[in-house]
Tab-separated table of C-alpha atoms in Angstrom:
chain	number	residue	atom	x	y	z
A	116	MET	CA	0.000	0.000	0.000
A	117	LEU	CA	1.420	3.391	-1.068
A	118	HIS	CA	0.217	5.166	2.064
A	119	LYS	CA	1.912	2.668	4.324
A	120	ARG	CA	5.224	3.091	2.493
A	121	GLN	CA	5.031	6.850	3.148
A	122	ILE	CA	4.839	6.330	6.927
A	123	ASN	CA	8.196	6.421	8.714
A	124	THR	CA	8.087	5.038	12.249
A	125	ARG	CA	11.749	5.919	12.801
A	126	ILE	CA	10.787	9.595	12.544
A	127	VAL	CA	7.899	8.927	14.940
A	128	ALA	CA	10.182	7.256	17.478
A	129	GLY	CA	12.788	9.997	17.135
A	130	PHE	CA	10.249	12.720	17.861
A	131	LEU	CA	8.847	10.879	20.891
A	132	THR	CA	12.323	10.200	22.287
A	133	ARG	CA	13.316	13.852	21.914
A	134	SER	CA	10.084	15.066	23.488
A	135	PHE	CA	9.675	12.785	26.500
A	136	GLY	CA	11.691	10.934	29.108
A	137	SER	CA	11.894	7.140	29.187
A	138	ASP	CA	9.891	6.921	32.419
A	139	GLU	CA	7.117	9.311	31.366
A	140	THR	CA	3.482	8.681	30.456
A	141	ILE	CA	1.921	10.041	27.269
A	142	ALA	CA	-1.441	9.941	25.538
A	143	ILE	CA	-1.757	8.746	21.946
A	144	VAL	CA	-4.940	9.840	20.172
A	145	LEU	CA	-6.349	8.315	16.970
A	146	ARG	CA	-9.109	10.094	15.112
A	147	ARG	CA	-10.705	9.387	11.739
A	148	VAL	CA	-11.860	12.313	9.612
A	149	SER	CA	-15.063	10.474	8.709
A	150	SER	CA	-15.996	9.540	12.271
A	151	PRO	CA	-16.600	11.506	15.496
A	152	ILE	CA	-15.251	8.565	17.509
A	153	ILE	CA	-11.857	9.178	19.117
A	154	ALA	CA	-9.613	6.394	20.349
A	155	GLN	CA	-7.159	7.322	23.087
A	156	ARG	CA	-4.406	5.242	24.677
A	157	ILE	CA	-2.523	6.431	27.755
A	158	VAL	CA	0.745	4.509	27.843
A	159	PRO	CA	4.332	4.704	29.131
A	160	LEU	CA	6.761	6.013	26.531
A	161	GLU	CA	8.591	2.646	26.465
A	162	ARG	CA	5.436	0.915	25.266
A	163	ALA	CA	4.738	3.508	22.584
A	164	LEU	CA	8.269	2.986	21.238
A	165	GLN	CA	7.944	-0.791	20.903
A	166	PRO	CA	8.052	-1.949	17.249
A	167	ARG	CA	4.720	-3.770	17.521
A	168	TYR	CA	3.014	-0.702	18.974
A	169	LEU	CA	4.453	1.581	16.290
A	170	ALA	CA	3.399	-0.943	13.642
A	171	TRP	CA	-0.158	-0.888	15.005
A	172	LEU	CA	-0.239	2.914	14.877
A	173	ALA	CA	1.117	2.807	11.322
A	174	HIS	CA	-1.622	0.351	10.342
A	175	GLU	CA	-4.323	2.598	11.816
A	176	ASN	CA	-2.844	5.655	10.117
A	177	ALA	CA	-2.666	3.908	6.743
A	178	ALA	CA	-6.282	2.849	7.197
A	179	GLY	CA	-7.417	6.457	7.652
A	180	ALA	CA	-6.803	7.503	11.270
A	181	ASN	CA	-4.904	10.655	12.167
A	182	VAL	CA	-2.396	10.142	14.989
A	183	TYR	CA	-1.679	12.681	17.714
A	184	VAL	CA	0.348	12.839	20.922
A	185	THR	CA	0.069	15.055	23.990
A	186	ALA	CA	2.349	18.087	24.118
A	187	ASN	CA	2.973	17.500	27.827
A	188	PRO	CA	3.544	14.274	29.803
A	189	LEU	CA	0.790	12.899	32.016
A	190	THR	CA	0.932	11.809	35.628
A	191	PRO	CA	1.651	8.041	35.835
A	192	GLY	CA	-1.567	6.097	36.373
A	193	SER	CA	-3.735	8.680	34.634
A	194	ARG	CA	-6.858	7.330	32.986
A	195	ARG	CA	-7.916	10.531	31.234
A	196	ARG	CA	-6.227	13.369	29.371
A	197	THR	CA	-7.409	16.324	31.428
A	198	LYS	CA	-5.643	19.472	32.572
A	199	GLY	CA	-5.476	17.961	36.039
A	200	SER	CA	-3.638	14.915	34.719
A	201	ILE	CA	-0.720	16.878	33.202
A	202	ALA	CA	2.471	16.101	35.123
A	203	GLU	CA	4.501	19.122	34.035
A	204	VAL	CA	4.881	21.680	31.280
A	205	ARG	CA	7.137	20.283	28.572
A	206	HIS	CA	6.385	22.401	25.499
A	207	LEU	CA	5.142	25.754	24.371
A	208	TYR	CA	3.503	25.450	20.967
A	209	LEU	CA	2.028	27.595	18.234
A	210	ASP	CA	-0.324	26.589	15.410
A	211	LEU	CA	0.252	28.490	12.161
A	212	ASP	CA	-2.449	27.787	9.573
A	213	THR	CA	-2.936	30.952	7.492
A	214	ASP	CA	-0.074	32.900	5.850
A	215	ALA	CA	2.030	30.395	7.767
A	216	ASP	CA	5.230	30.627	5.722
A	217	ALA	CA	5.447	34.397	6.194
A	218	LYS	CA	4.638	34.095	9.887
A	219	LEU	CA	7.246	31.379	10.334
A	220	THR	CA	9.818	33.599	8.620
A	221	ALA	CA	8.912	36.402	10.995
A	222	LEU	CA	9.205	34.093	13.986
A	223	ARG	CA	12.631	32.869	12.884
A	224	GLY	CA	13.885	36.420	12.604
A	225	THR	CA	12.478	37.975	15.763
A	226	ASN	CA	14.348	38.232	19.056
A	227	VAL	CA	11.263	38.127	21.288
A	228	VAL	CA	11.254	34.302	21.320
A	229	PRO	CA	14.144	31.785	21.270
A	230	ILE	CA	14.908	29.335	18.486
A	231	PRO	CA	12.192	26.651	18.297
A	232	THR	CA	13.061	23.123	19.388
A	233	ALA	CA	10.961	21.594	16.607
A	234	ILE	CA	8.933	22.776	13.639
A	235	VAL	CA	6.319	20.254	12.544
A	236	GLY	CA	4.973	20.595	9.004
A	237	THR	CA	1.420	19.323	9.395
A	238	SER	CA	0.608	19.829	5.686
A	239	ALA	CA	1.628	22.164	2.863
A	240	GLY	CA	2.044	25.657	4.328
A	241	LYS	CA	0.835	24.749	7.834
A	242	TYR	CA	3.040	24.326	10.900
A	243	GLN	CA	3.135	23.535	14.597
A	244	VAL	CA	6.076	25.273	16.263
A	245	LEU	CA	7.383	23.811	19.534
A	246	TRP	CA	9.750	25.029	22.223
A	247	ARG	CA	10.924	22.526	24.834
A	248	VAL	CA	10.771	24.190	28.258
A	249	GLU	CA	11.307	23.309	31.898
A	250	ASN	CA	10.413	24.650	35.341
A	251	MET	CA	7.393	26.507	34.005
A	252	PRO	CA	4.176	26.851	36.069
A	253	PHE	CA	0.955	25.702	34.399
A	254	GLU	CA	-0.692	29.121	34.499
A	255	GLN	CA	2.369	30.721	32.933
A	256	GLN	CA	2.305	28.243	30.070
A	257	GLU	CA	-1.266	29.121	29.130
A	258	SER	CA	-0.481	32.837	29.397
A	259	LEU	CA	2.531	32.477	27.110
A	260	LEU	CA	0.608	30.306	24.646
A	261	LYS	CA	-2.002	33.038	24.260
A	262	ALA	CA	0.698	35.696	23.894
A	263	LEU	CA	2.425	33.606	21.196
A	264	ALA	CA	-0.843	33.263	19.281
A	265	VAL	CA	-1.517	37.007	19.458
A	266	THR	CA	2.024	38.016	18.510
A	267	PHE	CA	2.511	35.671	15.565
A	268	GLY	CA	-1.050	35.251	14.321
A	269	GLY	CA	-1.461	31.668	15.502
A	270	ASP	CA	-4.651	29.802	16.317
A	271	PRO	CA	-5.883	31.295	19.649
A	272	ALA	CA	-7.915	28.147	20.357
A	273	CYS	CA	-4.772	25.983	20.577
A	274	THR	CA	-3.653	27.097	24.031
A	275	ASP	CA	-4.713	24.254	26.351
A	276	LEU	CA	-2.407	22.338	28.702
A	277	ASN	CA	-3.796	19.027	27.473
A	278	ARG	CA	-3.397	19.896	23.797
A	279	VAL	CA	-2.414	17.130	21.358
A	280	LEU	CA	-0.070	17.546	18.393
A	281	ARG	CA	0.236	15.692	15.107
A	282	LEU	CA	2.956	13.070	15.227
A	283	PRO	CA	5.717	13.552	12.623
A	284	GLY	CA	6.348	10.529	10.451
A	285	PHE	CA	2.661	9.690	10.097
A	286	LEU	CA	0.213	10.901	7.444
A	287	ASN	CA	-2.177	13.814	7.766
A	288	ARG	CA	-5.401	12.133	6.614
A	289	LYS	CA	-7.412	15.361	6.679
A	290	TYR	CA	-6.554	15.957	3.028
A	291	ALA	CA	-6.684	13.922	-0.168
A	292	PRO	CA	-4.114	12.935	-1.094
A	293	ALA	CA	-2.727	12.510	2.393
A	294	SER	CA	0.446	14.417	3.210
A	295	VAL	CA	3.349	13.270	5.361
A	296	VAL	CA	3.767	15.154	8.639
A	297	THR	CA	7.382	16.364	8.645
A	298	VAL	CA	9.669	17.733	11.350
A	299	GLU	CA	12.887	19.716	11.627
A	300	TYR	CA	14.876	20.434	14.782
A	301	PRO	CA	16.402	23.943	14.664
A	302	SER	CA	17.664	23.762	18.261
A	303	GLU	CA	18.689	21.229	20.887
A	304	SER	CA	18.139	23.714	23.707
A	305	THR	CA	15.642	23.616	26.539
A	306	TRP	CA	14.220	27.045	27.293
A	307	HIS	CA	12.850	28.862	30.335
A	308	SER	CA	10.162	31.478	30.845
A	309	GLN	CA	12.662	34.346	30.866
A	310	ASP	CA	13.727	33.417	27.327
A	311	PHE	CA	10.318	34.540	26.023
A	312	GLN	CA	9.804	38.288	25.898
A	313	LEU	CA	6.070	37.705	25.794
A	314	ALA	CA	5.398	37.749	29.509
A	315	ASP	CA	4.366	40.745	31.603
A	316	SER	CA	7.171	42.945	30.276
A	317	GLU	CA	6.577	41.903	26.670
A	318	PRO	CA	6.190	44.883	24.331
A	319	ASN	CA	3.170	43.604	22.386
A	320	ARG	CA	1.061	43.346	25.507
A	321	GLU	CA	1.893	46.930	26.370
A	322	PHE	CA	0.679	47.964	22.936
A	323	ILE	CA	-2.432	45.807	22.855
A	324	ARG	CA	-3.759	46.738	26.295
A	325	PRO	CA	-4.653	50.386	25.535
A	326	LEU	CA	-6.310	49.337	22.268
A	327	ILE	CA	-8.653	46.731	23.722
A	328	GLY	CA	-9.288	48.274	27.104
A	329	SER	CA	-7.007	48.383	30.108
A	330	ALA	CA	-7.577	46.659	33.420
A	331	ASN	CA	-6.234	49.763	35.147
A	332	ALA	CA	-8.567	52.092	36.953
A	333	PRO	CA	-10.020	54.909	34.808
A	334	GLY	CA	-7.502	57.676	34.259
A	335	LYS	CA	-4.532	55.498	35.203
A	336	HIS	CA	-2.120	54.327	32.519
A	337	SER	CA	1.218	52.559	32.580
A	338	HIS	CA	4.314	54.324	31.295
A	339	SER	CA	4.315	52.084	28.219
A	340	GLU	CA	0.665	52.866	27.506
A	341	SER	CA	1.506	56.550	27.642
A	342	ASP	CA	4.408	55.959	25.247
A	343	TRP	CA	2.084	54.179	22.837
A	344	ALA	CA	-0.555	56.922	22.932
A	345	TRP	CA	2.062	59.630	22.420
A	346	ILE	CA	3.810	57.862	19.522
A	347	LEU	CA	0.494	57.055	17.848
A	348	GLY	CA	-0.586	60.676	18.057
A	349	GLU	CA	2.736	62.047	16.811
A	350	LEU	CA	2.806	59.665	13.839
A	351	ALA	CA	-0.788	60.552	12.970
A	352	ARG	CA	0.283	64.194	12.855
A	353	GLY	CA	3.044	63.351	10.400
A	354	LYS	CA	6.068	63.542	12.714
A	355	ASP	CA	9.340	61.939	11.605
A	356	PRO	CA	9.490	58.304	12.844
A	357	VAL	CA	13.301	58.325	12.995
A	358	LYS	CA	13.320	61.349	15.303
A	359	LEU	CA	10.494	59.861	17.371
A	360	THR	CA	12.494	56.634	17.757
A	361	ARG	CA	15.540	58.560	18.973
A	362	THR	CA	13.496	60.655	21.401
A	363	LEU	CA	11.647	57.667	22.868
A	364	ALA	CA	14.882	55.717	23.344
A	365	GLU	CA	16.338	58.655	25.275
A	366	GLN	CA	13.206	58.981	27.410
A	367	ARG	CA	13.056	55.275	28.262
A	368	ALA	CA	16.583	54.646	29.453
A	369	ASP	CA	14.976	52.505	32.175
A	370	LYS	CA	14.321	49.771	29.586
A	371	SER	CA	16.860	46.946	29.271
A	372	ASN	CA	17.207	47.798	25.554
A	373	PRO	CA	15.853	51.324	24.965
A	374	VAL	CA	16.645	51.366	21.230
A	375	TYR	CA	14.868	48.048	20.596
A	376	TYR	CA	11.876	49.219	22.648
A	377	ALA	CA	11.684	52.525	20.801
A	378	GLN	CA	12.078	50.996	17.334
A	379	ARG	CA	9.402	48.432	18.031
A	380	THR	CA	6.957	50.919	19.553
A	381	VAL	CA	7.285	53.292	16.582
A	382	ASP	CA	7.112	50.535	13.969
A	383	VAL	CA	4.121	48.715	15.461
A	384	ALA	CA	2.293	52.028	15.779
A	385	SER	CA	3.142	52.899	12.157
A	386	ALA	CA	1.916	49.502	10.940
A	387	TRP	CA	-1.267	49.922	12.981
A	388	LEU	CA	-2.000	53.309	11.387
A	389	TRP	CA	-1.201	52.108	7.863
A	390	LEU	CA	-3.422	49.045	8.172
A	391	LYS	CA	-6.245	51.138	9.644
A	392	ASP	CA	-5.952	53.398	6.576
A	393	GLY	CA	-6.408	50.395	4.291
A	394	VAL	CA	-2.809	49.923	3.190
A	395	PRO	CA	-2.277	46.277	2.074
A	396	ILE	CA	-0.215	44.270	4.536
A	397	ALA	CA	2.401	43.463	1.867
A	398	ASP	CA	2.998	47.202	1.414
A	399	VAL	CA	3.199	47.668	5.187
A	400	VAL	CA	5.937	45.036	5.317
A	401	THR	CA	7.849	46.794	2.539
A	402	MET	CA	7.624	50.189	4.242
A	403	LEU	CA	8.864	48.750	7.529
A	404	GLN	CA	11.806	47.128	5.751
A	405	VAL	CA	12.726	50.359	3.971
A	406	ARG	CA	12.614	52.302	7.218
A	407	ARG	CA	15.088	50.043	9.038
A	408	ARG	CA	17.164	48.748	6.101
A	409	PHE	CA	20.312	50.585	7.223
A	410	GLN	CA	19.909	49.682	10.904
A	411	ILE	CA	19.091	45.966	10.777
A	412	PRO	CA	20.674	43.169	8.637
A	413	ASP	CA	18.639	42.358	5.518
A	414	LYS	CA	17.455	38.862	6.478
A	415	LEU	CA	16.455	39.889	9.991
A	416	CYS	CA	14.915	43.125	8.717
A	417	SER	CA	12.553	41.227	6.394
A	418	ALA	CA	11.480	38.721	9.052
A	419	ARG	CA	11.061	41.487	11.624
A	420	ALA	CA	8.882	43.517	9.239
A	421	HIS	CA	6.576	40.542	8.644
A	422	GLU	CA	6.281	39.846	12.364
A	423	ILE	CA	5.478	43.479	13.223
A	424	ALA	CA	2.914	43.771	10.426
A	425	PHE	CA	1.124	40.622	11.584
A	426	THR	CA	1.273	41.828	15.198
A	427	ALA	CA	-0.435	45.102	14.218
A	428	GLN	CA	-3.005	43.176	12.193
A	429	ARG	CA	-3.857	41.009	15.200
A	430	MET	CA	-4.118	44.096	17.415
A	431	ILE	CA	-6.673	45.635	15.058
A	432	ALA	CA	-8.645	42.374	14.949
A	433	ARG	CA	-8.718	42.194	18.750
A	434	LYS	CA	-9.903	45.803	18.931
A	435	MET	CA	-12.741	45.083	16.508
A	436	ILE	CA	-14.088	42.131	18.534
A	437	ALA	CA	-13.491	43.667	21.971
């Protein structure tokens, strides 16, 4: 059978071994596109790696079942895959389904997140991006997952602790013809919460908050919110963005990287205004690149421009539904 020859259980085993410890418990989920019935097996990693078990999964996949695995290990003895059964946070993850290649390029070039541990190609132009992490509280994981989705235009529904991911090496049976789920490993590192500039001090949150309504008491605004309002107003009045960047960097010497903070504030605000005026996002990306072409290396400049444009686009979308 052609489909069965496309399945590679060595890739499956390699992904599982990289993702989980030998003594850990995982959940394997099988789901057919044509049926609402879901089969789930909660097993030790050693059992999932046995040749007979992998052969059974390959048989089910070839016969039409999609195969998934939990992003986080489960507590030994668990009978269900609930949030309460998750043993620890193992991965942060991001689903990129629309404009995914451009968003992935932006993610690779930005310095607000570290290099991904794995990038899973779930089908043509669709990806699941994973970062292996440790010592991360459950509530912080969900907060960071939502921030990742907002920043990079990912699926905001894919932010649960008990989320399952497609297993590389198997076939994605959602489409005809079926496509092989691929994986690449850009980094061997294990990351920590401080490696993600998407937490409370993360710039995008400072920008988004005043646009969708702040939790602060009326009349009270954070310093960053005031910066955003001032920059937005100055740009709307036609002030020079280069001079504004220099002025803001001088005013915010309290930031760990004042120049980065100022450049990002001015550029996100510019993208926001351009998009609100109906400028196509491709043109917004080009204008951002031109603005910083002498300050930032070409490859990083292009990726950064895409990421900022998509960030502004998501901010506008959040404002519209708020």
